[in-house]
mmCIF file of C-alpha atoms in Angstrom:
data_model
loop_
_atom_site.group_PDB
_atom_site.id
_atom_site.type_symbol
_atom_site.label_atom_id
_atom_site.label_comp_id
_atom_site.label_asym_id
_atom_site.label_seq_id
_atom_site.Cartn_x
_atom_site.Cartn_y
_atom_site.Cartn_z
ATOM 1 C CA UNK A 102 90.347 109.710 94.653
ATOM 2 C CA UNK A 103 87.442 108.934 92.340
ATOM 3 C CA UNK A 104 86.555 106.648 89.480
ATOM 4 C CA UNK A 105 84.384 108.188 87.089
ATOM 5 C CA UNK A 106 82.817 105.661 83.969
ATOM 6 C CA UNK A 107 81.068 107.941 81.386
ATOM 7 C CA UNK A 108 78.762 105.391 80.601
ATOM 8 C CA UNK A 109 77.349 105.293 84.479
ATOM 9 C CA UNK A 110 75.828 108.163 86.455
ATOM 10 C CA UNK A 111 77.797 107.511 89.583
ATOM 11 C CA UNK A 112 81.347 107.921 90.359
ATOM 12 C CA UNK A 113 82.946 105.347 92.536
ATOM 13 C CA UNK A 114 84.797 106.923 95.693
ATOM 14 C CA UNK A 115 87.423 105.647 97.534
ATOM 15 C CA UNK A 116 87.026 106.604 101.216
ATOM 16 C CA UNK A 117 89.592 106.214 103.810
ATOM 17 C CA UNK A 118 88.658 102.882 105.689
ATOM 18 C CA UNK A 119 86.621 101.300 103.080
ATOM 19 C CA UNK A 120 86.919 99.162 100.174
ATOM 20 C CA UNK A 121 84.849 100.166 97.308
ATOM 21 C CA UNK A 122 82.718 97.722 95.025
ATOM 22 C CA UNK A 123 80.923 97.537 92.086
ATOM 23 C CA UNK A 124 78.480 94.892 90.903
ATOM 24 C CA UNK A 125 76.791 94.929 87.532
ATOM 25 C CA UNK A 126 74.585 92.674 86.460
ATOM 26 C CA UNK A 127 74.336 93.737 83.039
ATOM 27 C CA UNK A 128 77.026 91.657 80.928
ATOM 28 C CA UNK A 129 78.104 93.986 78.299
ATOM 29 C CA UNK A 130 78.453 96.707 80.334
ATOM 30 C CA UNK A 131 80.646 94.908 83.055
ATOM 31 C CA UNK A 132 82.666 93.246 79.900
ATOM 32 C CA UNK A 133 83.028 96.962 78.760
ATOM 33 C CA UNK A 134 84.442 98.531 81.906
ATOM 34 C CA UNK A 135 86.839 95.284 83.007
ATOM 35 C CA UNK A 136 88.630 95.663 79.024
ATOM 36 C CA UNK A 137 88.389 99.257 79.790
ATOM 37 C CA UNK A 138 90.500 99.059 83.089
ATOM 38 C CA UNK A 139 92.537 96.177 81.480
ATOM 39 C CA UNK A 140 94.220 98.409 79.167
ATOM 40 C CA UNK A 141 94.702 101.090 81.516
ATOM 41 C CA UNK A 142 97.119 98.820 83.603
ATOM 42 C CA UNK A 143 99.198 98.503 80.369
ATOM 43 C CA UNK A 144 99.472 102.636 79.905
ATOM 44 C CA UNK A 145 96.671 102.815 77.074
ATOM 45 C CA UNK A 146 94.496 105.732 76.810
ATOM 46 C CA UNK A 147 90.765 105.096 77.714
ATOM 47 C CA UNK A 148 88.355 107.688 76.925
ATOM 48 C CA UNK A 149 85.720 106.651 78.500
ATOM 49 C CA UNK A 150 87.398 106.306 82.238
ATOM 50 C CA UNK A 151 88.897 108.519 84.677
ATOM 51 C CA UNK A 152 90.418 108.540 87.992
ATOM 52 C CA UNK A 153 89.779 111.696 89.647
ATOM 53 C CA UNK A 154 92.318 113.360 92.693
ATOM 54 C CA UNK A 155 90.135 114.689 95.588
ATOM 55 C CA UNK A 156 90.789 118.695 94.366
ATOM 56 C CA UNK A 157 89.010 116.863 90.558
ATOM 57 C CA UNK A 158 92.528 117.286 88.951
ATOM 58 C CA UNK A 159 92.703 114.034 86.469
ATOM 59 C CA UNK A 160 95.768 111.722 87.526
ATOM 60 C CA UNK A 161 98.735 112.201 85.114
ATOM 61 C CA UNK A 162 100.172 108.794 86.122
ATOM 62 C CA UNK A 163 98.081 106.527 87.764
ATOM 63 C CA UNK A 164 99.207 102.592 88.232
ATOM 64 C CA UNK A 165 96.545 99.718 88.562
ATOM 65 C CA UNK A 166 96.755 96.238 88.668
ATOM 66 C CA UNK A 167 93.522 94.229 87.075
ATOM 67 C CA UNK A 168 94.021 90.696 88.665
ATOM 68 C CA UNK A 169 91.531 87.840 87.163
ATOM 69 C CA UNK A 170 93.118 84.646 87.421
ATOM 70 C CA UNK A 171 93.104 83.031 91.289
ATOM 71 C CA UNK A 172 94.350 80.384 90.293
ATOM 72 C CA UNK A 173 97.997 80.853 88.907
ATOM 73 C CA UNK A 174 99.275 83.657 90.749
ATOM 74 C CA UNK A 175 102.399 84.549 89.163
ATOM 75 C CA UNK A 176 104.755 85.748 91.832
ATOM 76 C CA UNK A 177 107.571 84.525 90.019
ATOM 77 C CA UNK A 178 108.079 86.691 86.957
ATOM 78 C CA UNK A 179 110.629 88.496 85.732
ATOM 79 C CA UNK A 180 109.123 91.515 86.667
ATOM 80 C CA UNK A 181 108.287 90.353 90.093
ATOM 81 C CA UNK A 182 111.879 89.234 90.337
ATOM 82 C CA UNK A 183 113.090 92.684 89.737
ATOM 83 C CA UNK A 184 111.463 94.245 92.220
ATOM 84 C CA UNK A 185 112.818 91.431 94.993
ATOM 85 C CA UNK A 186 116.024 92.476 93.277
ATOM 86 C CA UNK A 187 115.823 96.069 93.858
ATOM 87 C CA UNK A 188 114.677 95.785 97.174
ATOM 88 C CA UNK A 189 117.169 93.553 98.684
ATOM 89 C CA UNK A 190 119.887 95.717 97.425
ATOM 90 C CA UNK A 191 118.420 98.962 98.652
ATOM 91 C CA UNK A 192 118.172 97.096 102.126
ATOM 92 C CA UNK A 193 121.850 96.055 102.156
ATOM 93 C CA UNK A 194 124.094 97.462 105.057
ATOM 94 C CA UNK A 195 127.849 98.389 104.174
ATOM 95 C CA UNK A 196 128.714 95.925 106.239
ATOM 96 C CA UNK A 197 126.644 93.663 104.294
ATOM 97 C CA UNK A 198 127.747 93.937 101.592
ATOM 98 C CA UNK A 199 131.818 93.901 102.147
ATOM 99 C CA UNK A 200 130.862 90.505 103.823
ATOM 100 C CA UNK A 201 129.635 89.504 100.983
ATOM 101 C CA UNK A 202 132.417 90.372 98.525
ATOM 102 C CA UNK A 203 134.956 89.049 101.126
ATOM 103 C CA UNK A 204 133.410 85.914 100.652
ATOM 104 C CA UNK A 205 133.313 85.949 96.788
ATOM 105 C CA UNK A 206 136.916 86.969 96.438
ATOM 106 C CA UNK A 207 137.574 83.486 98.754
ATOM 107 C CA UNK A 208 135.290 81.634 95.926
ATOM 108 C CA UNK A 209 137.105 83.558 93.008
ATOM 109 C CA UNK A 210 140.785 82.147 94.325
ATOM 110 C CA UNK A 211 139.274 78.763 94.943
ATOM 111 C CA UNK A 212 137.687 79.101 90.904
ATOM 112 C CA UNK A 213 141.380 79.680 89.711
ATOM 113 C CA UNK A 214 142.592 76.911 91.198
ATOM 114 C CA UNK A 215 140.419 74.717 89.471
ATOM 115 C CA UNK A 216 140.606 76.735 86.174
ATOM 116 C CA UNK A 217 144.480 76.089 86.356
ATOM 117 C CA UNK A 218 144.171 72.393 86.328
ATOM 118 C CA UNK A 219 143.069 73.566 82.192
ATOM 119 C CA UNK A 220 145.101 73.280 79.420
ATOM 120 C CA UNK A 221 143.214 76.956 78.007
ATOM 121 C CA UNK A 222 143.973 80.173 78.412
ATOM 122 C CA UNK A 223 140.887 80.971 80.623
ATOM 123 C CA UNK A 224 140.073 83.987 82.591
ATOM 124 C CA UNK A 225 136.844 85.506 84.363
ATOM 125 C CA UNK A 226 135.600 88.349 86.276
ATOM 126 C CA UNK A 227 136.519 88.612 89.431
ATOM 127 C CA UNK A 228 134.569 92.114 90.778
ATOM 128 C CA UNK A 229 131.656 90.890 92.302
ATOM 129 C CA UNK A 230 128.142 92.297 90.489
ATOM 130 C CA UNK A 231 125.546 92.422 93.377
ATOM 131 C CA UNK A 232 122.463 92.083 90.914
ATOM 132 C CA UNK A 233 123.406 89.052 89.284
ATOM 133 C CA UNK A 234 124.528 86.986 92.341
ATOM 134 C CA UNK A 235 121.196 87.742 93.585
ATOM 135 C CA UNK A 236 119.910 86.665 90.532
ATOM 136 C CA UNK A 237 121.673 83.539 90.771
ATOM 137 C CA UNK A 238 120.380 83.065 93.846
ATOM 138 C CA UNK A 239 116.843 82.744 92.393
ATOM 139 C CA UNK A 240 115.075 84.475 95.546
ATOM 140 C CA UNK A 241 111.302 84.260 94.687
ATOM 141 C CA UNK A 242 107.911 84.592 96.401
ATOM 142 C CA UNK A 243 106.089 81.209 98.003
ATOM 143 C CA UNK A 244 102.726 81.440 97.044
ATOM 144 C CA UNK A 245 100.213 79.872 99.675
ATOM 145 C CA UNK A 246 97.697 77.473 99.502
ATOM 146 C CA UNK A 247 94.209 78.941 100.625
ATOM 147 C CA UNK A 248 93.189 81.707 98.724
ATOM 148 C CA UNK A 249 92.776 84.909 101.248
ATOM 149 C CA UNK A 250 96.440 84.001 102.141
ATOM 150 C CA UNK A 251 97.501 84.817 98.375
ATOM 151 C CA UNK A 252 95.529 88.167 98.428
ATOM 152 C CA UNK A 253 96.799 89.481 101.819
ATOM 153 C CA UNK A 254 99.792 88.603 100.071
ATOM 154 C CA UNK A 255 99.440 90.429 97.355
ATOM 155 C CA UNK A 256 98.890 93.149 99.260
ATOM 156 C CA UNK A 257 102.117 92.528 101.068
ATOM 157 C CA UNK A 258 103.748 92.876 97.773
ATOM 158 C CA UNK A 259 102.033 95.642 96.520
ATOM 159 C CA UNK A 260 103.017 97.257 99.987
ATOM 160 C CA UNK A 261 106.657 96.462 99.763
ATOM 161 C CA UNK A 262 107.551 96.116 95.804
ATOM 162 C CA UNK A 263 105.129 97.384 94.017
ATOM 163 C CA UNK A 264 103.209 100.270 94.956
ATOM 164 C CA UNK A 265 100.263 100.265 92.772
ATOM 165 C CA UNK A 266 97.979 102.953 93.239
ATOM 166 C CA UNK A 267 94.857 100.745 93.181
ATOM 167 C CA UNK A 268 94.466 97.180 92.838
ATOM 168 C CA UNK A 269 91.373 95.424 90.896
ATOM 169 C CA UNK A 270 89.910 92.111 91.668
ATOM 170 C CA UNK A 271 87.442 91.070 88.967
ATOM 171 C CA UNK A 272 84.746 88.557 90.492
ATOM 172 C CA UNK A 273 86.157 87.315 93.226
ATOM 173 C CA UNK A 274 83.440 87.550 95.654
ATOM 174 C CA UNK A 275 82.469 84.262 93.890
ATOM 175 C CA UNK A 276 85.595 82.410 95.593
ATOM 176 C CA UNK A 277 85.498 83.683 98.871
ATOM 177 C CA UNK A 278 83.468 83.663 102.313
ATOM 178 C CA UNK A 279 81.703 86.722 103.818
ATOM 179 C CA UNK A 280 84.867 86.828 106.752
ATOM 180 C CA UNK A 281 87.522 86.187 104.414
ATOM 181 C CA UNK A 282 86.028 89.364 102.196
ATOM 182 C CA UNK A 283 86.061 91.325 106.073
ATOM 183 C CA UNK A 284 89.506 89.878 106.583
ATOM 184 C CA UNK A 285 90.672 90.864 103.118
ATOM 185 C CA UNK A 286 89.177 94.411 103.549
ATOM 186 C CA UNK A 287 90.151 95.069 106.857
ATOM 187 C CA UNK A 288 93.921 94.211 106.100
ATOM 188 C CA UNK A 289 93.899 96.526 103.142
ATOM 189 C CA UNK A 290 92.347 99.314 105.314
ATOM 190 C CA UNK A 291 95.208 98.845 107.931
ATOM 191 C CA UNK A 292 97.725 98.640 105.167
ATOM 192 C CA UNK A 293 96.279 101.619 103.177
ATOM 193 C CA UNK A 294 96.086 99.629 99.725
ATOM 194 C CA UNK A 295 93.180 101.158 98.027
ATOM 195 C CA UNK A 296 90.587 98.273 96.321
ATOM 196 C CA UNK A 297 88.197 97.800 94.078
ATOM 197 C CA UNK A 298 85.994 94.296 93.473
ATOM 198 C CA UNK A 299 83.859 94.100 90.230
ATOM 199 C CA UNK A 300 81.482 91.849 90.301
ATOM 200 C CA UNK A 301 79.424 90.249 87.302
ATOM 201 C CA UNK A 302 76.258 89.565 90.048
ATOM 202 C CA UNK A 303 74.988 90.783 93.114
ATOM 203 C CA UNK A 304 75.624 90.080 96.895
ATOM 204 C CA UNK A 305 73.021 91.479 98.594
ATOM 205 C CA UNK A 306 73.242 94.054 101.483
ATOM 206 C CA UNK A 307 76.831 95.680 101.879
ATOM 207 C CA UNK A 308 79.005 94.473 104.749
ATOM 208 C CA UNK A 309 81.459 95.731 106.806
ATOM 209 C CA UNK A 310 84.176 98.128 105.377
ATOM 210 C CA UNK A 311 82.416 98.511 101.817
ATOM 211 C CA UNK A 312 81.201 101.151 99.641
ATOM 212 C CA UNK A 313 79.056 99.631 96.970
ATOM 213 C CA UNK A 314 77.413 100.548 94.029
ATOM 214 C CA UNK A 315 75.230 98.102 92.424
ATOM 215 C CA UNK A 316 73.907 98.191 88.928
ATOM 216 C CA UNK A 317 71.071 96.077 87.793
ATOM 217 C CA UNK A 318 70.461 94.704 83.874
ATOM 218 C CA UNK A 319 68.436 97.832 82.467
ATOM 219 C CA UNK A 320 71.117 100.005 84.371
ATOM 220 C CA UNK A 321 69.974 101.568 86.979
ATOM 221 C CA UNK A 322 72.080 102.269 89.631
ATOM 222 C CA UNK A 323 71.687 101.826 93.239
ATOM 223 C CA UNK A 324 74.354 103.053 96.373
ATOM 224 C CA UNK A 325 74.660 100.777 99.164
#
């Protein structure tokens, strides 16, 4: 797969085993492609981009996920929640699951002996809906409190729930070390999520598992 910008000569590659990068130093121009990506994660059409498959078909459906703030990671959302949702109940044994609804018929008689002790003609469902007691449940996410634990996290999820196609971090080589960024890398390798860090400023010589493009502030472009 390929990323090409229309604005920029080169086309950023995704390789098996590496993580690509980009880092521009020219402001408009890294403004331009982040809003550009931004509204391709919510399904708008951006001329100017295009991710390319490896025979240079054009992806018909393609799902990113631009992630900016490190700081409030929201792993708690409704949307987020549905996935957990989904996933727990595609995981459920038979067995499981008639365990369960044993056990809710036992609360259901219990709940009519209390509604009895009511002067109102009161009645409630009594077939057990496995979405919404898992919903009442509340299962959610734990974020964690160092930063590289969050990302290899979000991997994790993107792994398990979500199943992005590519996964965007917008300057976040400001936030961590060069062996976290090795760490981070080399888990995404070994879990196959394909990456892509844009950076607003340079980092010098590439390290291990990244493909790099660099592009100074009169736009000329250099591969590391």
């Amino acid at each position: 797969m390929k990323l090409c910008m229309r604005y920029f000569n080169h086309d950023i590659v995704f390789k098996n085993g590496c993580v690509s990068t980009l880092e521009i130093e020219n402001k408009d121009y890294f403004y331009r492609i982040i809003n550009d990506l931004t509204q391709l994660e919510n399904s708008l059409y951006v001329e100017n981009i295009q991710f390319l498959e490896d025979n240079g078909n054009e992806f018909k459906h393609l799902l990113i996920k631009v992630i900016i703030n490190y700081f409030s990671f929201n792993f708690d959302s409704t949307k987020m929640n549905n996935y957990i949702v989904k996933q727990i109940i595609s995981s459920m044994e038979s067995q499981e699951t008639e365990y369960i609804n044993k056990e809710f018929q036992k609360i259901c008689k219990c709940f009519v002996k209390i509604l009895e002790k009511l002067d109102l003609p009161l009645a409630f469902c009594e077939e057990l809906n496995m979405e919404s007691f898992i919903k009442l449940l509340k299962i959610h996410i734990c974020s964690k409190n160092k930063l590289i634990n969050n990302l290899l996290l979000i991997i994790d999820i993107n792994t398990v729930l979500e199943h992005n196609d590519l996964l965007i971090f917008v300057n976040l080589k400001q936030y961590l070390t060069k062996e976290e960024l090795i760490e981070l890398y080399k888990y995404s390798v070994y879990n196959e999520v394909r990456l892509l860090l844009i950076d607003s400023q340079p980092y010098g010589p590439k390290i291990d598992y990244e493909n790099k493009l660099l592009i100074d502030e009169n736009l000329d472009e250099f591969e590391l």
